[in-house]
Coordinates of C-alpha atoms and ligand atoms in Angstrom, one line a residue:
M1 CA 0.0 0.0 0.0
K2 CA 1.3 3.6 -0.7
Q3 CA 2.5 5.5 2.0
Y4 CA 2.1 9.3 2.0
R5 CA 4.6 10.9 4.4
N6 CA 5.0 14.4 6.0
Y7 CA 7.8 16.5 4.8
I8 CA 9.6 18.5 7.1
G9 CA 13.1 20.1 6.8
G10 CA 13.9 18.2 4.2
R11 CA 13.1 14.9 5.4
F12 CA 10.2 12.7 4.7
V13 CA 8.6 11.9 8.4
D14 CA 6.4 9.0 9.2
S15 CA 3.7 9.3 11.8
D16 CA 2.3 6.5 14.2
R17 CA -1.4 7.8 13.4
C18 CA -2.6 7.3 9.8
F19 CA -5.7 7.6 7.9
D20 CA -6.9 6.3 4.5
D21 CA -6.8 7.9 1.2
V22 CA -9.9 6.6 -0.7
D23 CA -10.4 6.6 -4.7
P24 CA -14.1 8.1 -4.7
A25 CA -14.5 6.4 -8.3
D26 CA -14.6 3.0 -6.4
G27 CA -14.2 3.4 -2.7
R28 CA -10.8 1.7 -2.6
V29 CA -8.3 2.6 -0.2
V30 CA -5.2 3.8 -2.3
A31 CA -3.0 4.8 0.4
R32 CA -2.2 5.5 3.9
V33 CA -1.5 8.9 5.0
H34 CA 0.6 9.9 7.9
E35 CA -1.0 12.6 10.1
A36 CA 1.3 15.2 11.5
N37 CA 0.8 15.7 15.3
R38 CA 1.3 18.9 17.1
A39 CA 5.0 18.5 17.3
M40 CA 5.7 17.8 13.6
V41 CA 4.0 21.1 12.7
D42 CA 5.8 23.0 15.0
A43 CA 8.9 21.0 13.7
A44 CA 7.9 22.4 10.1
I45 CA 7.4 25.8 11.2
A46 CA 10.9 25.9 12.9
A47 CA 12.4 24.3 10.0
A48 CA 10.8 27.0 7.8
R49 CA 12.1 29.8 10.2
S50 CA 15.6 28.7 9.8
A51 CA 15.4 28.1 6.0
V52 CA 14.2 32.1 5.7
A53 CA 17.1 33.1 8.2
G54 CA 19.5 31.3 6.3
P55 CA 21.0 31.3 2.5
W56 CA 17.6 30.9 0.9
G57 CA 16.4 34.5 2.4
K58 CA 19.5 35.8 0.6
M59 CA 19.4 33.8 -2.5
P60 CA 19.8 36.1 -5.7
V61 CA 16.7 36.3 -7.8
A62 CA 18.1 34.4 -10.8
D63 CA 19.1 31.6 -8.5
R64 CA 15.5 31.5 -6.8
A65 CA 13.8 31.7 -10.3
A66 CA 15.9 28.9 -11.6
L67 CA 14.8 26.6 -8.9
L68 CA 11.1 27.5 -9.4
Y69 CA 11.7 26.6 -13.1
R70 CA 13.3 23.3 -12.2
V71 CA 10.1 22.4 -9.7
A72 CA 8.2 22.9 -12.9
D73 CA 10.5 20.7 -15.0
E74 CA 10.3 17.8 -12.4
I75 CA 6.3 18.1 -12.5
E76 CA 6.5 17.6 -16.2
R77 CA 9.3 15.2 -15.9
R78 CA 7.0 13.2 -13.6
F79 CA 3.5 14.1 -15.4
D80 CA 2.1 10.4 -15.5
D81 CA 2.7 9.9 -11.5
F82 CA 1.3 13.4 -11.0
L83 CA -1.9 12.5 -13.1
E84 CA -2.2 8.9 -11.5
A85 CA -2.1 10.5 -8.0
E86 CA -4.6 13.4 -8.9
M87 CA -6.8 10.8 -10.6
S88 CA -7.0 8.4 -7.9
D89 CA -7.5 10.9 -5.1
T90 CA -10.3 13.1 -6.9
G91 CA -11.9 10.4 -9.6
K92 CA -11.6 13.2 -12.2
P93 CA -11.1 12.1 -15.7
T94 CA -8.0 12.0 -17.5
A95 CA -9.2 14.2 -20.0
L96 CA -9.7 17.0 -17.4
A97 CA -6.6 16.4 -15.2
S98 CA -4.0 16.1 -18.1
T99 CA -5.3 19.2 -19.6
L100 CA -5.9 21.3 -16.5
D101 CA -4.9 20.3 -13.1
I102 CA -0.9 18.9 -13.7
P103 CA -0.2 21.4 -16.7
R104 CA -1.3 24.4 -14.3
G105 CA 0.6 22.9 -11.5
A106 CA 4.0 23.2 -13.7
A107 CA 2.8 26.6 -15.1
N108 CA 2.2 28.1 -11.5
F109 CA 5.9 27.9 -11.0
R110 CA 7.0 29.3 -14.4
V111 CA 4.7 32.2 -14.3
F112 CA 5.8 33.4 -11.0
A113 CA 9.7 32.8 -11.6
D114 CA 9.1 35.1 -14.8
I115 CA 7.2 37.5 -12.6
L116 CA 9.9 37.4 -9.9
K117 CA 12.5 38.4 -12.6
T118 CA 10.4 41.3 -14.0
A119 CA 8.5 42.6 -10.8
P120 CA 9.0 46.4 -10.7
L121 CA 9.6 48.3 -7.7
E122 CA 8.1 51.5 -7.0
S123 CA 10.0 54.8 -6.9
F124 CA 8.8 58.4 -6.4
M125 CA 11.0 61.9 -6.7
T126 CA 9.6 64.4 -4.4
D127 CA 10.4 68.0 -4.6
L128 CA 10.7 69.5 -1.3
P129 CA 10.7 73.4 0.0
G130 CA 13.9 75.2 -1.0
G131 CA 15.1 72.9 -3.9
A132 CA 15.9 69.7 -2.1
Q133 CA 14.2 66.5 -3.1
A134 CA 13.5 63.3 -1.7
L135 CA 13.9 59.7 -3.4
N136 CA 11.5 57.4 -2.3
Y137 CA 12.0 53.7 -3.5
T138 CA 10.5 50.5 -2.1
V139 CA 12.3 47.1 -1.2
R140 CA 10.4 43.8 -1.2
K141 CA 11.3 41.5 1.4
P142 CA 10.0 37.9 2.4
L143 CA 7.2 37.7 4.8
G144 CA 8.9 34.8 6.6
V145 CA 7.1 31.6 7.1
V146 CA 3.7 31.5 5.2
G147 CA 0.8 28.8 6.4
I148 CA -0.8 27.4 3.1
I149 CA -4.3 25.6 3.6
S150 CA -5.8 24.1 0.4
P151 CA -8.7 22.4 -0.8
W152 CA -9.6 19.1 -2.4
N153 CA -11.5 20.1 -5.8
L154 CA -8.2 21.3 -7.8
P155 CA -5.7 19.9 -5.5
L156 CA -2.2 20.6 -7.1
L157 CA -3.8 23.6 -9.2
L158 CA -4.6 25.2 -5.9
L159 CA -1.9 24.4 -3.8
T160 CA 1.0 25.2 -6.4
W161 CA -1.0 28.7 -6.9
K162 CA 0.3 29.6 -3.4
V163 CA 3.3 27.8 -3.1
A164 CA 4.9 29.2 -6.3
P165 CA 4.2 32.7 -5.5
A166 CA 5.5 32.5 -1.6
L167 CA 8.7 30.8 -2.7
A168 CA 9.2 33.5 -5.4
C169 CA 9.2 36.0 -2.7
G170 CA 11.7 34.2 -0.7
N171 CA 9.3 33.0 1.8
A172 CA 9.3 29.4 3.4
V173 CA 6.1 27.6 3.5
V174 CA 4.3 24.8 5.6
C175 CA 1.3 23.5 3.6
K176 CA -1.3 21.3 4.5
P177 CA -3.2 19.8 1.6
S178 CA -6.9 18.7 1.8
E179 CA -7.1 15.1 4.0
E180 CA -9.1 14.0 0.9
T181 CA -6.4 14.7 -1.7
P182 CA -2.9 14.1 0.0
G183 CA -1.3 12.7 -3.2
T184 CA 0.1 15.5 -5.7
A185 CA 1.2 17.3 -2.6
T186 CA 3.3 14.5 -1.6
L187 CA 4.9 14.3 -5.0
L188 CA 5.5 17.9 -4.9
A189 CA 7.5 17.3 -1.8
E190 CA 9.5 14.7 -3.8
A191 CA 9.8 17.1 -6.8
M192 CA 11.3 20.1 -4.1
D193 CA 13.7 17.2 -3.0
A194 CA 14.9 15.9 -6.4
V195 CA 15.7 19.6 -7.6
G196 CA 17.6 20.4 -4.5
M197 CA 15.3 23.0 -2.8
P198 CA 17.0 24.0 0.6
P199 CA 15.7 21.9 3.4
G200 CA 13.0 23.9 5.3
V201 CA 11.9 26.1 2.2
F202 CA 8.9 23.8 1.6
N203 CA 7.5 21.9 4.1
L204 CA 4.3 19.6 4.0
V205 CA 2.2 18.2 6.7
H206 CA -0.7 15.9 6.3
G207 CA -4.1 15.9 8.6
F208 CA -7.3 17.4 9.0
G209 CA -8.7 21.0 10.1
P210 CA -9.9 21.5 13.7
G211 CA -8.1 19.5 16.3
S212 CA -5.2 18.5 13.6
A213 CA -2.7 19.8 11.5
G214 CA -4.8 22.9 9.8
E215 CA -5.6 24.3 13.3
F216 CA -2.0 23.9 14.6
I217 CA -0.8 25.8 11.6
T218 CA -3.2 28.7 11.9
T219 CA -3.0 28.9 15.4
S220 CA 0.7 28.8 15.8
P221 CA 2.2 32.2 16.7
D222 CA 5.2 31.2 14.6
I223 CA 3.2 31.5 11.4
D224 CA 3.8 35.1 9.6
A225 CA 0.9 35.1 7.3
I226 CA -2.1 32.6 6.2
T227 CA -3.0 31.7 2.7
F228 CA -6.2 29.7 2.5
T229 CA -8.8 28.3 -0.3
G230 CA -11.8 26.4 0.8
E231 CA -15.2 27.0 2.1
S232 CA -16.4 30.5 3.4
R233 CA -17.3 28.8 6.8
T234 CA -13.6 27.7 7.4
G235 CA -12.3 30.8 6.5
S236 CA -14.1 32.6 9.1
A237 CA -12.6 29.9 11.5
I238 CA -9.3 30.9 10.4
M239 CA -9.7 34.3 10.2
R240 CA -10.5 34.3 14.2
A241 CA -7.2 32.1 14.5
A242 CA -5.2 34.8 12.3
A243 CA -6.6 37.7 14.4
E244 CA -5.0 36.5 17.6
H245 CA -1.6 37.4 16.4
V246 CA -2.7 39.9 14.0
R247 CA -1.3 38.0 10.7
P248 CA -2.3 38.9 7.0
I249 CA -4.6 36.7 5.3
S250 CA -5.6 35.8 2.0
F251 CA -8.9 33.8 1.3
E252 CA -10.2 32.4 -1.7
L253 CA -13.6 31.0 -0.6
G254 CA -16.9 29.8 -1.8
G255 CA -19.2 30.9 -4.6
K256 CA -22.8 31.1 -5.8
N257 CA -22.3 32.1 -9.3
A258 CA -24.6 33.6 -12.0
A259 CA -24.5 33.0 -15.7
I260 CA -26.4 35.4 -17.9
V261 CA -27.4 34.1 -21.3
F262 CA -28.8 37.0 -23.5
A263 CA -31.1 35.9 -26.3
D264 CA -28.5 37.5 -28.7
C265 CA -25.8 35.3 -27.6
D266 CA -23.9 32.4 -30.2
F267 CA -26.2 29.8 -29.1
E268 CA -24.0 26.6 -29.7
K269 CA -20.8 28.4 -28.3
T270 CA -23.2 29.2 -25.4
V271 CA -24.3 25.9 -24.9
D272 CA -21.0 24.3 -24.8
G273 CA -19.5 27.3 -22.7
M274 CA -22.3 26.5 -20.3
M275 CA -21.8 22.6 -19.9
R276 CA -18.3 23.5 -18.9
A277 CA -19.3 26.3 -16.6
I278 CA -21.6 24.0 -14.8
Y279 CA -20.5 20.8 -15.0
M280 CA -16.5 20.9 -15.2
N281 CA -15.1 18.7 -12.3
S282 CA -18.7 17.4 -11.6
G283 CA -19.4 21.1 -10.4
Q284 CA -16.7 21.1 -7.9
V285 CA -15.0 24.2 -9.0
C286 CA -15.7 27.3 -7.0
L287 CA -16.3 29.3 -10.1
C288 CA -19.1 26.9 -11.5
S289 CA -22.5 28.4 -12.4
E290 CA -25.1 27.3 -10.0
R291 CA -27.6 30.1 -11.1
V292 CA -28.6 30.3 -14.6
F293 CA -30.8 33.3 -16.3
V294 CA -31.8 32.7 -19.6
E295 CA -33.4 35.8 -21.5
R296 CA -37.0 34.6 -22.2
P297 CA -36.9 34.2 -25.9
L298 CA -34.1 31.6 -25.7
H299 CA -35.4 30.1 -22.7
D300 CA -37.0 27.0 -23.8
R301 CA -34.6 26.2 -26.7
F302 CA -31.5 26.4 -24.0
V303 CA -33.1 24.2 -21.5
Q304 CA -33.7 21.7 -24.2
A305 CA -30.4 21.9 -25.9
L306 CA -28.5 21.9 -22.2
T307 CA -30.7 18.6 -21.3
E308 CA -29.9 17.0 -24.7
R309 CA -26.2 17.3 -24.1
L310 CA -26.6 16.1 -20.5
A311 CA -27.7 13.0 -21.9
A312 CA -24.4 12.7 -23.6
V313 CA -22.3 13.0 -20.5
R314 CA -20.0 9.9 -19.9
L315 CA -19.8 9.1 -16.1
G316 CA -16.7 6.7 -16.5
W317 CA -13.9 5.4 -15.2
P318 CA -11.2 8.2 -14.6
K319 CA -8.5 6.6 -16.8
D320 CA -10.8 6.1 -19.9
P321 CA -10.2 9.1 -22.3
Q322 CA -13.8 9.1 -23.3
T323 CA -14.9 9.7 -19.6
T324 CA -16.6 13.4 -19.4
M325 CA -17.7 13.3 -15.6
G326 CA -16.3 11.8 -12.7
P327 CA -17.7 11.3 -9.1
L328 CA -18.0 13.4 -6.0
I329 CA -14.9 13.6 -3.6
S330 CA -16.3 11.6 -0.8
A331 CA -19.5 9.9 0.4
E332 CA -20.0 12.7 2.9
H333 CA -19.9 15.4 0.3
R334 CA -22.2 13.6 -2.0
D335 CA -24.8 13.3 1.2
K336 CA -24.5 16.8 1.3
V337 CA -25.3 17.5 -2.6
L338 CA -28.0 14.7 -2.5
G339 CA -29.4 16.7 0.4
Y340 CA -29.5 19.7 -1.7
Y341 CA -31.5 17.6 -4.3
A342 CA -34.0 16.7 -1.8
L343 CA -34.1 20.1 -0.5
A344 CA -34.9 21.7 -4.0
R345 CA -37.9 19.1 -4.4
D346 CA -39.2 20.4 -0.9
E347 CA -38.9 24.1 -1.8
G348 CA -41.1 23.4 -5.1
A349 CA -38.3 23.0 -7.8
R350 CA -38.9 20.8 -11.0
I351 CA -36.2 18.5 -11.7
V352 CA -35.5 18.8 -15.5
A353 CA -32.8 16.4 -15.8
G354 CA -30.9 14.0 -13.3
G355 CA -31.4 14.4 -9.4
G356 CA -30.5 11.0 -8.4
V357 CA -27.5 8.4 -8.2
P358 CA -26.3 6.2 -11.0
S359 CA -26.2 2.4 -11.0
F360 CA -23.5 1.0 -13.0
G361 CA -23.4 -2.9 -12.0
D362 CA -19.7 -2.7 -11.4
A363 CA -17.0 -1.3 -8.6
R364 CA -18.3 2.1 -9.3
D365 CA -21.6 1.4 -7.3
N366 CA -19.1 1.7 -4.4
G367 CA -18.0 5.1 -5.6
F368 CA -19.5 8.5 -4.6
W369 CA -21.2 9.1 -8.2
I370 CA -24.2 11.5 -8.7
E371 CA -26.4 12.3 -11.6
P372 CA -25.6 15.7 -13.5
T373 CA -29.0 17.6 -12.6
V374 CA -31.0 20.5 -13.9
I375 CA -33.7 22.1 -12.0
A376 CA -36.0 24.9 -12.5
G377 CA -39.2 26.8 -11.0
L378 CA -37.5 28.1 -7.7
P379 CA -37.9 31.8 -6.4
D380 CA -34.7 33.6 -6.0
S381 CA -35.1 33.4 -2.3
A382 CA -34.9 29.6 -1.8
R383 CA -32.2 28.0 0.2
C384 CA -31.2 26.2 -3.2
M385 CA -30.7 29.6 -4.7
K386 CA -28.8 31.5 -1.9
E387 CA -26.3 28.2 -0.8
E388 CA -23.3 27.0 -2.4
I389 CA -24.2 23.4 -3.5
F390 CA -20.8 22.4 -5.0
G391 CA -22.1 19.6 -7.2
P392 CA -23.1 18.9 -10.8
I393 CA -26.1 21.2 -10.7
C394 CA -27.6 24.3 -11.8
H395 CA -31.0 26.2 -11.5
I396 CA -32.3 27.8 -14.8
S397 CA -34.6 30.9 -14.5
V398 CA -36.0 32.9 -17.0
F399 CA -35.7 37.0 -17.2
D400 CA -36.8 39.7 -19.2
D401 CA -34.8 42.6 -19.1
E402 CA -31.0 43.6 -18.6
A403 CA -31.9 45.8 -15.3
E404 CA -33.6 43.1 -13.7
V405 CA -31.2 40.1 -14.5
I406 CA -28.4 42.2 -13.1
R407 CA -30.2 43.0 -9.8
R408 CA -31.0 39.3 -9.6
A409 CA -27.5 37.9 -10.3
N410 CA -26.2 40.5 -7.6
D411 CA -28.8 39.3 -5.0
T412 CA -26.3 36.9 -3.1
R413 CA -23.8 37.5 -0.2
Y414 CA -20.9 35.4 -2.6
G415 CA -19.1 37.4 -5.2
L416 CA -16.6 35.3 -6.9
A417 CA -17.4 35.0 -10.6
A418 CA -19.9 35.7 -13.2
T419 CA -20.3 34.7 -16.8
I420 CA -22.1 36.4 -19.4
W421 CA -23.2 35.6 -23.1
T422 CA -24.1 38.0 -25.6
S423 CA -23.0 39.5 -29.0
N424 CA -23.7 43.2 -27.9
L425 CA -20.5 44.3 -27.2
N426 CA -21.8 47.5 -25.2
R427 CA -24.0 45.2 -23.5
A428 CA -21.2 43.0 -22.7
H429 CA -19.2 45.9 -21.2
R430 CA -21.8 47.4 -19.3
V431 CA -23.5 43.9 -17.6
S432 CA -19.8 42.5 -16.8
Q433 CA -18.9 45.8 -14.9
A434 CA -22.3 45.8 -13.0
M435 CA -21.7 42.5 -11.5
K436 CA -20.3 42.5 -7.8
V437 CA -17.9 39.7 -8.5
G438 CA -14.1 39.5 -8.5
L439 CA -14.0 37.8 -12.0
A440 CA -16.4 38.6 -14.6
W441 CA -16.0 36.4 -17.9
V442 CA -18.0 37.4 -21.2
N443 CA -18.4 34.7 -23.9
S444 CA -16.2 32.4 -21.9
W445 CA -15.6 31.0 -18.6
F446 CA -12.3 30.0 -16.4
L447 CA -10.4 31.6 -19.2
R448 CA -7.2 32.6 -16.9
D449 CA -4.4 34.5 -17.6
L450 CA -2.1 33.9 -14.5
R451 CA -1.0 37.5 -14.4
T452 CA -4.6 38.9 -13.6
P453 CA -6.1 39.5 -10.3
F454 CA -8.1 36.2 -9.0
G455 CA -10.3 36.6 -5.7
G456 CA -13.8 37.4 -4.7
T457 CA -15.8 39.9 -3.1
G458 CA -18.4 39.1 0.4
L459 CA -18.3 35.6 1.4
S460 CA -16.1 34.5 -1.4
G461 CA -13.0 36.1 0.1
I462 CA -10.5 38.7 1.0
G463 CA -7.7 39.9 -1.3
R464 CA -6.5 38.9 -4.7
E465 CA -3.9 36.8 -5.8
G466 CA -2.2 36.5 -9.5
G467 CA 0.7 38.3 -10.9
M468 CA 1.8 41.2 -8.8
H469 CA -1.2 40.7 -6.4
S470 CA 0.4 37.5 -5.2
M471 CA 3.7 39.3 -5.1
N472 CA 2.6 41.9 -2.9
F473 CA 0.7 39.6 -0.6
Y474 CA 3.7 37.4 0.1
S475 CA 6.1 40.3 0.3
E476 CA 6.6 42.9 2.9
L477 CA 7.5 46.1 1.6
T478 CA 9.5 48.8 3.3
N479 CA 9.6 52.3 1.6
V480 CA 13.1 53.9 1.9
C481 CA 13.2 57.8 1.9
I482 CA 16.4 59.7 1.0
R483 CA 16.6 63.3 1.3
I484 CA 18.9 64.8 -1.5
D485 CA 20.2 68.5 -0.6
Q486 CA 21.1 70.4 -3.8
E487 CA 23.9 72.4 -1.9
P488 CA 27.2 70.5 -1.6
T489 CA 27.9 70.2 2.1
Ligands
NAD501 P1 -12.8 23.2 3.4 O1 -13.1 24.7 3.9 O2 -13.7 22.2 4.0 O3 -11.4 22.6 3.8 C1 -10.1 23.4 3.0 C2 -9.1 23.3 3.8 O4 -9.0 23.6 4.9 C3 -8.8 21.7 3.9 O5 -7.3 21.4 4.0 C4 -9.1 21.3 5.5 O6 -8.6 20.2 6.1 C5 -8.8 22.5 6.1 N1 -9.5 23.0 7.2 C6 -11.0 22.8 7.8 N2 -11.0 23.4 8.7 C7 -9.9 24.1 9.2 C8 -9.8 24.7 10.4 N3 -10.8 25.0 11.4 N4 -8.6 25.1 10.5 C9 -7.8 25.0 9.5 N5 -7.8 24.3 8.3 C10 -8.9 24.0 8.4 O7 -13.2 23.3 1.9 P2 -13.0 21.8 0.9 O8 -14.5 21.5 1.1 O9 -11.8 21.4 0.8 O10 -13.0 22.6 -0.6 C11 -14.5 23.2 -1.3 C12 -14.7 24.5 -0.7 O11 -13.6 25.6 -1.3 C13 -15.8 25.1 -1.8 O12 -16.6 26.1 -0.7 C14 -15.2 26.1 -2.8 O13 -16.0 27.1 -3.4 C15 -14.0 26.5 -2.2 N6 -12.9 27.1 -3.2 C16 -12.9 28.1 -3.5 C17 -11.9 28.5 -4.5 C18 -11.6 29.9 -4.8 O14 -10.8 30.1 -5.5 N7 -12.4 30.7 -4.5 C19 -11.3 27.6 -5.2 C20 -11.4 26.2 -4.9 C21 -12.4 26.0 -3.9

């Protein structure tokens, strides 16, 4: 049986307490995971602190960037191992993991190595009374030890999205991946080891949230900053822990995202795009559209086209290249999503497609599968329209005019992403700018340039990551002000 160990101070460390890593496609145990206790987490934090104080903290930019490029190369060299681990942890299809998760894991290191080499620093020349001047310039320094807590839905992509910029800025990190998906994080530790990352720069501890490694990291007074992606409720618990020692936080949290489909859209491209926006990764992407608003003249045709496409979705084994949708992450999460399917019925929804659990007649019946689903007929005030479900489900509503749909799309406490489909250029700009979100896509969805700001408003998060936004979060800035007198003294 595969063992996933902790990586502390440049060494792989066993624990006498282990938990199972389960493949959601068939419920098989695929690995034993060594849970870090408090002493191990403290050792990881101490190793990180020594690394920042040592040569790593003073390493020339070109050398640090070169190490990050080598991590990217190593992920690509072991592409198949990463792919296998990601698929057995999440059940996601190879068609998705091989084109999104693993390539983005490598790309995150390259992008931040590039940004590190070109990141500008501010400077201002200030005129003073009497002809003197002051030169102000900013220097960028590491924050110190960064605690990184990541979720299970895009395990390698979201972990490296934080590790790469944190290391680019000269920090050392203590990471805790989700207990559901320890595999690719462990391979990342192996990659760090293989490329010669100095001991203590990258530390990995396995475990859970409360009473385990997650809590030990976030409550430690020796962590200098916390970056977290996960549920809004968890974010609020972590925020309380961070407040204790006044640490900076960066939060990427949940969503209840709206899609707006205008009657003048390019119909086929919109249906294709919305299939991705609703069902990618079995709806387990924070950016997925759970609330779809369709303009009345197009409504019936859109619902029909979407349900036809759903009939062609292939729920299959992750390694089958024809598979288009995998299972949910766990039995517990499937219960939660099925709870929302039941709640939708109680709230008076019409089930347009799906709504149940598929039966395969093979080992997949031991996995955590669920049917992709479309519902309709709920008022905007229903709980299913307010709460994040995080499964392969959307509600389709009809709308009549632009002002109405802007108001309804914005009627949520979340504010992560919106997607708008129209061929009217003015409307595209007008409506996307009116969305109370961090990310508005037009005629597209989840189209990312990694230099752009990423994050949400309201319950969807605090701060922005991406490009210079990440560089600024993971750095301490010192402004140096030098007075320049005109008269020689
Ligand atoms: P989660 O909040 O349950 O867990 C995330 C991580 O936090 C895990 O590693 C978990 O062990 C840890 N954790 C849990 N409680 C903790 C505590 N009290 N202290 C410290 N750590 C703790 O989230 P999840 O179920 O893994 O992920 C799904 C959620 O993530 C969804 O809400 C989704 O919208 C959100 N998400 C957001 C983004 C984004 O960029 N905004 C991206 C992906 C996922």
